[in-house]
């Protein structure tokens, strides 16, 4: 059976994991990982804590209220959000200087693939106050890298047709191609329904420049 990364949101703290659930040593054992944004800002990437997962849920709710990539009725409670991402690998991007959560990405199993859980569907979220720093693109590229290391064979990304910022990010990444359109993707705050664009990447090919 396909095995994903093992620091799941529904475990408490990663230090409490049983030894038999150790992460894959090739890459994910390197977390926490220091990195640098294009503007030179130092950040840390690590598995999300319980508190960060809750904060991420509220960031998604804020984004939905502003029509920024999430539907207003996508998650009606934190419980429904946690149920939706159960078994997913959740990563936080924090400021190295003060530890504040800047954004993150969640690697969920794609619902577009009918086989076993070999295809990933990433959730990307950036705190509203931290936008315009290319953090969304940073998270997307790290999501691709981590998905490869976790053994996924492919990636589907769906984004609302009115989410121009995310489309620009996706279209900049080599190997990520637009393959379809869903007329009903989600509902906006004003009640308007928008469609979803579908992008696809084969993760078994050689890696491109995703840093």
PDB file of C-alpha atoms in Angstrom:
ATOM      1  CA  UNK A   1       0.000   0.000   0.000  1.00  0.00           C
ATOM      2  CA  UNK A   2       1.157   3.533  -0.787  1.00  0.00           C
ATOM      3  CA  UNK A   3       2.788   5.217   2.191  1.00  0.00           C
ATOM      4  CA  UNK A   4       2.864   8.970   2.679  1.00  0.00           C
ATOM      5  CA  UNK A   5       4.759  11.090   5.159  1.00  0.00           C
ATOM      6  CA  UNK A   6       3.901  10.286   8.705  1.00  0.00           C
ATOM      7  CA  UNK A   7       3.667  13.455  10.763  1.00  0.00           C
ATOM      8  CA  UNK A   8      -0.093  13.774  10.424  1.00  0.00           C
ATOM      9  CA  UNK A   9      -2.245  16.587  11.767  1.00  0.00           C
ATOM     10  CA  UNK A  10      -4.178  14.259  14.053  1.00  0.00           C
ATOM     11  CA  UNK A  11      -1.075  13.286  15.996  1.00  0.00           C
ATOM     12  CA  UNK A  12      -0.296  15.640  18.839  1.00  0.00           C
ATOM     13  CA  UNK A  13       3.357  16.620  18.697  1.00  0.00           C
ATOM     14  CA  UNK A  14       5.860  14.934  16.444  1.00  0.00           C
ATOM     15  CA  UNK A  15       7.988  14.025  19.472  1.00  0.00           C
ATOM     16  CA  UNK A  16       5.158  11.752  20.623  1.00  0.00           C
ATOM     17  CA  UNK A  17       5.168   9.587  17.492  1.00  0.00           C
ATOM     18  CA  UNK A  18       5.956   5.916  17.941  1.00  0.00           C
ATOM     19  CA  UNK A  19       9.416   5.021  16.548  1.00  0.00           C
ATOM     20  CA  UNK A  20       7.818   2.794  13.884  1.00  0.00           C
ATOM     21  CA  UNK A  21       6.306   5.914  12.286  1.00  0.00           C
ATOM     22  CA  UNK A  22       9.621   7.678  11.616  1.00  0.00           C
ATOM     23  CA  UNK A  23       9.604   9.903   8.514  1.00  0.00           C
ATOM     24  CA  UNK A  24      11.464   8.932   5.383  1.00  0.00           C
ATOM     25  CA  UNK A  25      15.141   9.682   6.111  1.00  0.00           C
ATOM     26  CA  UNK A  26      16.017  10.792   2.571  1.00  0.00           C
ATOM     27  CA  UNK A  27      14.495  14.233   2.989  1.00  0.00           C
ATOM     28  CA  UNK A  28      11.741  14.799   5.505  1.00  0.00           C
ATOM     29  CA  UNK A  29      13.932  13.891   8.439  1.00  0.00           C
ATOM     30  CA  UNK A  30      15.757  17.141   7.633  1.00  0.00           C
ATOM     31  CA  UNK A  31      12.817  19.097   9.000  1.00  0.00           C
ATOM     32  CA  UNK A  32      12.781  21.647  10.468  1.00  0.00           C
ATOM     33  CA  UNK A  33      14.382  23.179   7.379  1.00  0.00           C
ATOM     34  CA  UNK A  34      15.805  26.677   7.090  1.00  0.00           C
ATOM     35  CA  UNK A  35      15.097  28.478   3.810  1.00  0.00           C
ATOM     36  CA  UNK A  36      15.065  31.939   2.325  1.00  0.00           C
ATOM     37  CA  UNK A  37      12.361  33.740   0.358  1.00  0.00           C
ATOM     38  CA  UNK A  38      13.209  35.647  -2.802  1.00  0.00           C
ATOM     39  CA  UNK A  39      13.234  38.889  -0.810  1.00  0.00           C
ATOM     40  CA  UNK A  40      15.886  37.478   1.526  1.00  0.00           C
ATOM     41  CA  UNK A  41      13.551  36.799   4.452  1.00  0.00           C
ATOM     42  CA  UNK A  42      14.605  33.790   6.527  1.00  0.00           C
ATOM     43  CA  UNK A  43      11.916  31.173   7.160  1.00  0.00           C
ATOM     44  CA  UNK A  44      11.581  27.735   8.721  1.00  0.00           C
ATOM     45  CA  UNK A  45       9.591  24.871   7.203  1.00  0.00           C
ATOM     46  CA  UNK A  46       8.327  22.179   9.538  1.00  0.00           C
ATOM     47  CA  UNK A  47       5.352  19.911  10.163  1.00  0.00           C
ATOM     48  CA  UNK A  48       2.387  21.823  11.536  1.00  0.00           C
ATOM     49  CA  UNK A  49       1.598  21.718  15.227  1.00  0.00           C
ATOM     50  CA  UNK A  50      -1.989  21.420  16.446  1.00  0.00           C
ATOM     51  CA  UNK A  51      -2.083  25.170  17.126  1.00  0.00           C
ATOM     52  CA  UNK A  52      -0.793  25.968  13.646  1.00  0.00           C
ATOM     53  CA  UNK A  53      -3.398  23.716  12.068  1.00  0.00           C
ATOM     54  CA  UNK A  54      -6.128  25.633  13.909  1.00  0.00           C
ATOM     55  CA  UNK A  55      -4.571  28.913  12.774  1.00  0.00           C
ATOM     56  CA  UNK A  56      -4.509  27.601   9.214  1.00  0.00           C
ATOM     57  CA  UNK A  57      -8.230  26.856   9.402  1.00  0.00           C
ATOM     58  CA  UNK A  58      -8.913  30.482  10.384  1.00  0.00           C
ATOM     59  CA  UNK A  59      -6.637  31.727   7.586  1.00  0.00           C
ATOM     60  CA  UNK A  60      -8.721  29.688   5.143  1.00  0.00           C
ATOM     61  CA  UNK A  61     -11.924  31.161   6.565  1.00  0.00           C
ATOM     62  CA  UNK A  62     -10.502  34.670   6.164  1.00  0.00           C
ATOM     63  CA  UNK A  63      -9.482  33.886   2.583  1.00  0.00           C
ATOM     64  CA  UNK A  64     -13.001  32.616   1.842  1.00  0.00           C
ATOM     65  CA  UNK A  65     -14.530  35.817   3.220  1.00  0.00           C
ATOM     66  CA  UNK A  66     -12.354  37.793   0.803  1.00  0.00           C
ATOM     67  CA  UNK A  67     -12.846  35.486  -2.177  1.00  0.00           C
ATOM     68  CA  UNK A  68      -9.196  34.462  -2.185  1.00  0.00           C
ATOM     69  CA  UNK A  69      -9.110  30.899  -3.442  1.00  0.00           C
ATOM     70  CA  UNK A  70     -11.526  29.183  -1.046  1.00  0.00           C
ATOM     71  CA  UNK A  71     -15.299  28.827  -1.190  1.00  0.00           C
ATOM     72  CA  UNK A  72     -17.447  30.403   1.493  1.00  0.00           C
ATOM     73  CA  UNK A  73     -19.085  27.046   2.250  1.00  0.00           C
ATOM     74  CA  UNK A  74     -16.003  24.883   1.732  1.00  0.00           C
ATOM     75  CA  UNK A  75     -15.540  24.122   5.438  1.00  0.00           C
ATOM     76  CA  UNK A  76     -18.425  24.915   7.789  1.00  0.00           C
ATOM     77  CA  UNK A  77     -16.382  24.182  10.913  1.00  0.00           C
ATOM     78  CA  UNK A  78     -12.862  23.360  12.032  1.00  0.00           C
ATOM     79  CA  UNK A  79     -13.993  19.765  12.491  1.00  0.00           C
ATOM     80  CA  UNK A  80     -15.065  19.497   8.847  1.00  0.00           C
ATOM     81  CA  UNK A  81     -11.708  20.962   7.814  1.00  0.00           C
ATOM     82  CA  UNK A  82      -9.806  18.448   9.942  1.00  0.00           C
ATOM     83  CA  UNK A  83     -11.984  15.601   8.652  1.00  0.00           C
ATOM     84  CA  UNK A  84     -11.273  16.663   5.065  1.00  0.00           C
ATOM     85  CA  UNK A  85      -7.496  16.616   5.524  1.00  0.00           C
ATOM     86  CA  UNK A  86      -7.345  13.554   7.754  1.00  0.00           C
ATOM     87  CA  UNK A  87      -4.217  11.593   6.849  1.00  0.00           C
ATOM     88  CA  UNK A  88      -2.654  14.530   5.000  1.00  0.00           C
ATOM     89  CA  UNK A  89       0.851  15.878   5.492  1.00  0.00           C
ATOM     90  CA  UNK A  90       0.689  19.453   6.796  1.00  0.00           C
ATOM     91  CA  UNK A  91       3.619  21.859   6.613  1.00  0.00           C
ATOM     92  CA  UNK A  92       4.019  25.308   8.160  1.00  0.00           C
ATOM     93  CA  UNK A  93       6.219  28.140   6.925  1.00  0.00           C
ATOM     94  CA  UNK A  94       7.178  30.385   9.828  1.00  0.00           C
ATOM     95  CA  UNK A  95       9.316  33.486  10.276  1.00  0.00           C
ATOM     96  CA  UNK A  96      12.735  32.411  11.557  1.00  0.00           C
ATOM     97  CA  UNK A  97      13.049  35.604  13.604  1.00  0.00           C
ATOM     98  CA  UNK A  98       9.840  35.442  15.656  1.00  0.00           C
ATOM     99  CA  UNK A  99       8.192  32.088  14.892  1.00  0.00           C
ATOM    100  CA  UNK A 100       5.012  33.616  13.436  1.00  0.00           C
ATOM    101  CA  UNK A 101       3.074  31.478  10.949  1.00  0.00           C
ATOM    102  CA  UNK A 102       3.352  33.066   7.491  1.00  0.00           C
ATOM    103  CA  UNK A 103       1.638  30.390   5.446  1.00  0.00           C
ATOM    104  CA  UNK A 104       1.724  26.717   4.709  1.00  0.00           C
ATOM    105  CA  UNK A 105       0.792  23.845   2.461  1.00  0.00           C
ATOM    106  CA  UNK A 106      -1.164  20.653   2.998  1.00  0.00           C
ATOM    107  CA  UNK A 107      -0.567  17.570   0.860  1.00  0.00           C
ATOM    108  CA  UNK A 108      -3.920  15.809   0.639  1.00  0.00           C
ATOM    109  CA  UNK A 109      -4.855  12.754  -1.395  1.00  0.00           C
ATOM    110  CA  UNK A 110      -6.479  13.812  -4.663  1.00  0.00           C
ATOM    111  CA  UNK A 111     -10.135  12.989  -5.249  1.00  0.00           C
ATOM    112  CA  UNK A 112      -9.624  13.122  -9.014  1.00  0.00           C
ATOM    113  CA  UNK A 113      -7.713   9.828  -9.024  1.00  0.00           C
ATOM    114  CA  UNK A 114      -9.632   6.573  -8.576  1.00  0.00           C
ATOM    115  CA  UNK A 115      -6.679   4.390  -7.670  1.00  0.00           C
ATOM    116  CA  UNK A 116      -4.874   4.151  -4.370  1.00  0.00           C
ATOM    117  CA  UNK A 117      -3.486   7.281  -2.756  1.00  0.00           C
ATOM    118  CA  UNK A 118      -0.675   7.930  -5.223  1.00  0.00           C
ATOM    119  CA  UNK A 119      -1.858  11.341  -6.451  1.00  0.00           C
ATOM    120  CA  UNK A 120      -1.608  14.484  -4.347  1.00  0.00           C
ATOM    121  CA  UNK A 121      -3.800  17.593  -4.194  1.00  0.00           C
ATOM    122  CA  UNK A 122      -2.009  20.476  -2.435  1.00  0.00           C
ATOM    123  CA  UNK A 123      -3.725  23.184  -0.382  1.00  0.00           C
ATOM    124  CA  UNK A 124      -1.720  26.435  -0.395  1.00  0.00           C
ATOM    125  CA  UNK A 125      -2.498  29.195   2.133  1.00  0.00           C
ATOM    126  CA  UNK A 126      -0.673  32.458   2.801  1.00  0.00           C
ATOM    127  CA  UNK A 127      -1.504  34.893   5.589  1.00  0.00           C
ATOM    128  CA  UNK A 128      -3.129  37.971   4.080  1.00  0.00           C
ATOM    129  CA  UNK A 129      -0.596  40.334   5.662  1.00  0.00           C
ATOM    130  CA  UNK A 130       2.295  38.329   4.149  1.00  0.00           C
ATOM    131  CA  UNK A 131       1.291  38.437   0.497  1.00  0.00           C
ATOM    132  CA  UNK A 132       3.241  40.015  -2.365  1.00  0.00           C
ATOM    133  CA  UNK A 133       6.451  38.334  -1.178  1.00  0.00           C
ATOM    134  CA  UNK A 134       6.202  35.356  -3.575  1.00  0.00           C
ATOM    135  CA  UNK A 135       5.378  33.169  -0.580  1.00  0.00           C
ATOM    136  CA  UNK A 136       2.577  31.415  -2.479  1.00  0.00           C
ATOM    137  CA  UNK A 137       4.984  30.406  -5.230  1.00  0.00           C
ATOM    138  CA  UNK A 138       7.528  29.322  -2.607  1.00  0.00           C
ATOM    139  CA  UNK A 139       4.915  27.065  -0.949  1.00  0.00           C
ATOM    140  CA  UNK A 140       3.802  25.618  -4.282  1.00  0.00           C
ATOM    141  CA  UNK A 141       7.340  24.698  -5.288  1.00  0.00           C
ATOM    142  CA  UNK A 142       8.037  23.156  -1.891  1.00  0.00           C
ATOM    143  CA  UNK A 143       4.764  21.210  -2.164  1.00  0.00           C
ATOM    144  CA  UNK A 144       6.022  19.682  -5.407  1.00  0.00           C
ATOM    145  CA  UNK A 145       9.412  18.816  -3.906  1.00  0.00           C
ATOM    146  CA  UNK A 146       7.905  17.268  -0.781  1.00  0.00           C
ATOM    147  CA  UNK A 147       5.304  15.332  -2.801  1.00  0.00           C
ATOM    148  CA  UNK A 148       8.080  13.708  -4.811  1.00  0.00           C
ATOM    149  CA  UNK A 149       9.992  12.782  -1.669  1.00  0.00           C
ATOM    150  CA  UNK A 150       6.847  11.289  -0.135  1.00  0.00           C
ATOM    151  CA  UNK A 151       6.419   9.012  -3.136  1.00  0.00           C
ATOM    152  CA  UNK A 152       3.474  10.549  -4.965  1.00  0.00           C
ATOM    153  CA  UNK A 153       3.373   9.727  -8.671  1.00  0.00           C
ATOM    154  CA  UNK A 154       1.382  12.758  -9.806  1.00  0.00           C
ATOM    155  CA  UNK A 155      -0.268  15.981  -8.696  1.00  0.00           C
ATOM    156  CA  UNK A 156      -3.627  17.563  -9.473  1.00  0.00           C
ATOM    157  CA  UNK A 157      -4.134  21.216  -8.560  1.00  0.00           C
ATOM    158  CA  UNK A 158      -7.517  22.876  -8.845  1.00  0.00           C
ATOM    159  CA  UNK A 159      -7.945  26.616  -8.488  1.00  0.00           C
ATOM    160  CA  UNK A 160     -10.962  28.870  -8.902  1.00  0.00           C
ATOM    161  CA  UNK A 161     -11.287  30.524 -12.291  1.00  0.00           C
ATOM    162  CA  UNK A 162     -11.267  33.945 -10.599  1.00  0.00           C
ATOM    163  CA  UNK A 163      -8.040  33.233  -8.666  1.00  0.00           C
ATOM    164  CA  UNK A 164      -5.711  34.956 -11.113  1.00  0.00           C
ATOM    165  CA  UNK A 165      -2.800  35.176  -8.661  1.00  0.00           C
ATOM    166  CA  UNK A 166      -2.709  31.397  -8.173  1.00  0.00           C
ATOM    167  CA  UNK A 167      -3.041  30.763 -11.905  1.00  0.00           C
ATOM    168  CA  UNK A 168       0.008  32.941 -12.537  1.00  0.00           C
ATOM    169  CA  UNK A 169       1.985  30.891 -10.032  1.00  0.00           C
ATOM    170  CA  UNK A 170       0.928  27.571 -11.544  1.00  0.00           C
ATOM    171  CA  UNK A 171       1.676  28.671 -15.100  1.00  0.00           C
ATOM    172  CA  UNK A 172       5.236  29.645 -14.110  1.00  0.00           C
ATOM    173  CA  UNK A 173       6.126  26.106 -13.023  1.00  0.00           C
ATOM    174  CA  UNK A 174       7.586  23.791 -15.648  1.00  0.00           C
ATOM    175  CA  UNK A 175       5.718  20.509 -15.960  1.00  0.00           C
ATOM    176  CA  UNK A 176       2.478  21.771 -14.443  1.00  0.00           C
ATOM    177  CA  UNK A 177      -0.094  21.900 -17.232  1.00  0.00           C
ATOM    178  CA  UNK A 178      -3.711  23.060 -17.419  1.00  0.00           C
ATOM    179  CA  UNK A 179      -5.800  20.029 -18.402  1.00  0.00           C
ATOM    180  CA  UNK A 180      -9.423  20.844 -17.670  1.00  0.00           C
ATOM    181  CA  UNK A 181     -12.220  23.020 -16.328  1.00  0.00           C
ATOM    182  CA  UNK A 182     -15.068  22.300 -13.920  1.00  0.00           C
ATOM    183  CA  UNK A 183     -18.079  24.635 -14.360  1.00  0.00           C
ATOM    184  CA  UNK A 184     -18.987  24.433 -10.662  1.00  0.00           C
ATOM    185  CA  UNK A 185     -15.954  24.841  -8.428  1.00  0.00           C
ATOM    186  CA  UNK A 186     -17.187  26.759  -5.386  1.00  0.00           C
ATOM    187  CA  UNK A 187     -19.407  29.487  -3.995  1.00  0.00           C
ATOM    188  CA  UNK A 188     -18.261  33.023  -3.279  1.00  0.00           C
ATOM    189  CA  UNK A 189     -19.433  35.186  -0.368  1.00  0.00           C
ATOM    190  CA  UNK A 190     -21.957  36.977  -2.614  1.00  0.00           C
ATOM    191  CA  UNK A 191     -23.495  33.623  -3.583  1.00  0.00           C
ATOM    192  CA  UNK A 192     -21.954  33.548  -7.051  1.00  0.00           C
ATOM    193  CA  UNK A 193     -20.672  30.187  -8.242  1.00  0.00           C
ATOM    194  CA  UNK A 194     -17.269  30.031  -9.939  1.00  0.00           C
ATOM    195  CA  UNK A 195     -15.593  27.292 -11.921  1.00  0.00           C
ATOM    196  CA  UNK A 196     -12.302  25.537 -11.229  1.00  0.00           C
ATOM    197  CA  UNK A 197      -9.297  25.145 -13.499  1.00  0.00           C
ATOM    198  CA  UNK A 198      -7.457  21.814 -13.217  1.00  0.00           C
ATOM    199  CA  UNK A 199      -3.675  21.527 -13.526  1.00  0.00           C
ATOM    200  CA  UNK A 200      -1.676  18.301 -13.640  1.00  0.00           C
ATOM    201  CA  UNK A 201       1.964  17.308 -13.098  1.00  0.00           C
ATOM    202  CA  UNK A 202       3.672  13.938 -13.551  1.00  0.00           C
ATOM    203  CA  UNK A 203       5.938  13.616 -10.505  1.00  0.00           C
ATOM    204  CA  UNK A 204       7.811  10.600 -11.819  1.00  0.00           C
ATOM    205  CA  UNK A 205       9.731  12.709 -14.324  1.00  0.00           C
ATOM    206  CA  UNK A 206      13.051  14.296 -13.472  1.00  0.00           C
ATOM    207  CA  UNK A 207      12.898  17.282 -11.152  1.00  0.00           C
ATOM    208  CA  UNK A 208      12.851  20.786 -12.579  1.00  0.00           C
ATOM    209  CA  UNK A 209      14.041  23.925 -10.815  1.00  0.00           C
ATOM    210  CA  UNK A 210      11.532  24.050  -7.968  1.00  0.00           C
ATOM    211  CA  UNK A 211      13.547  25.907  -5.344  1.00  0.00           C
TER     212      UNK A 211
END
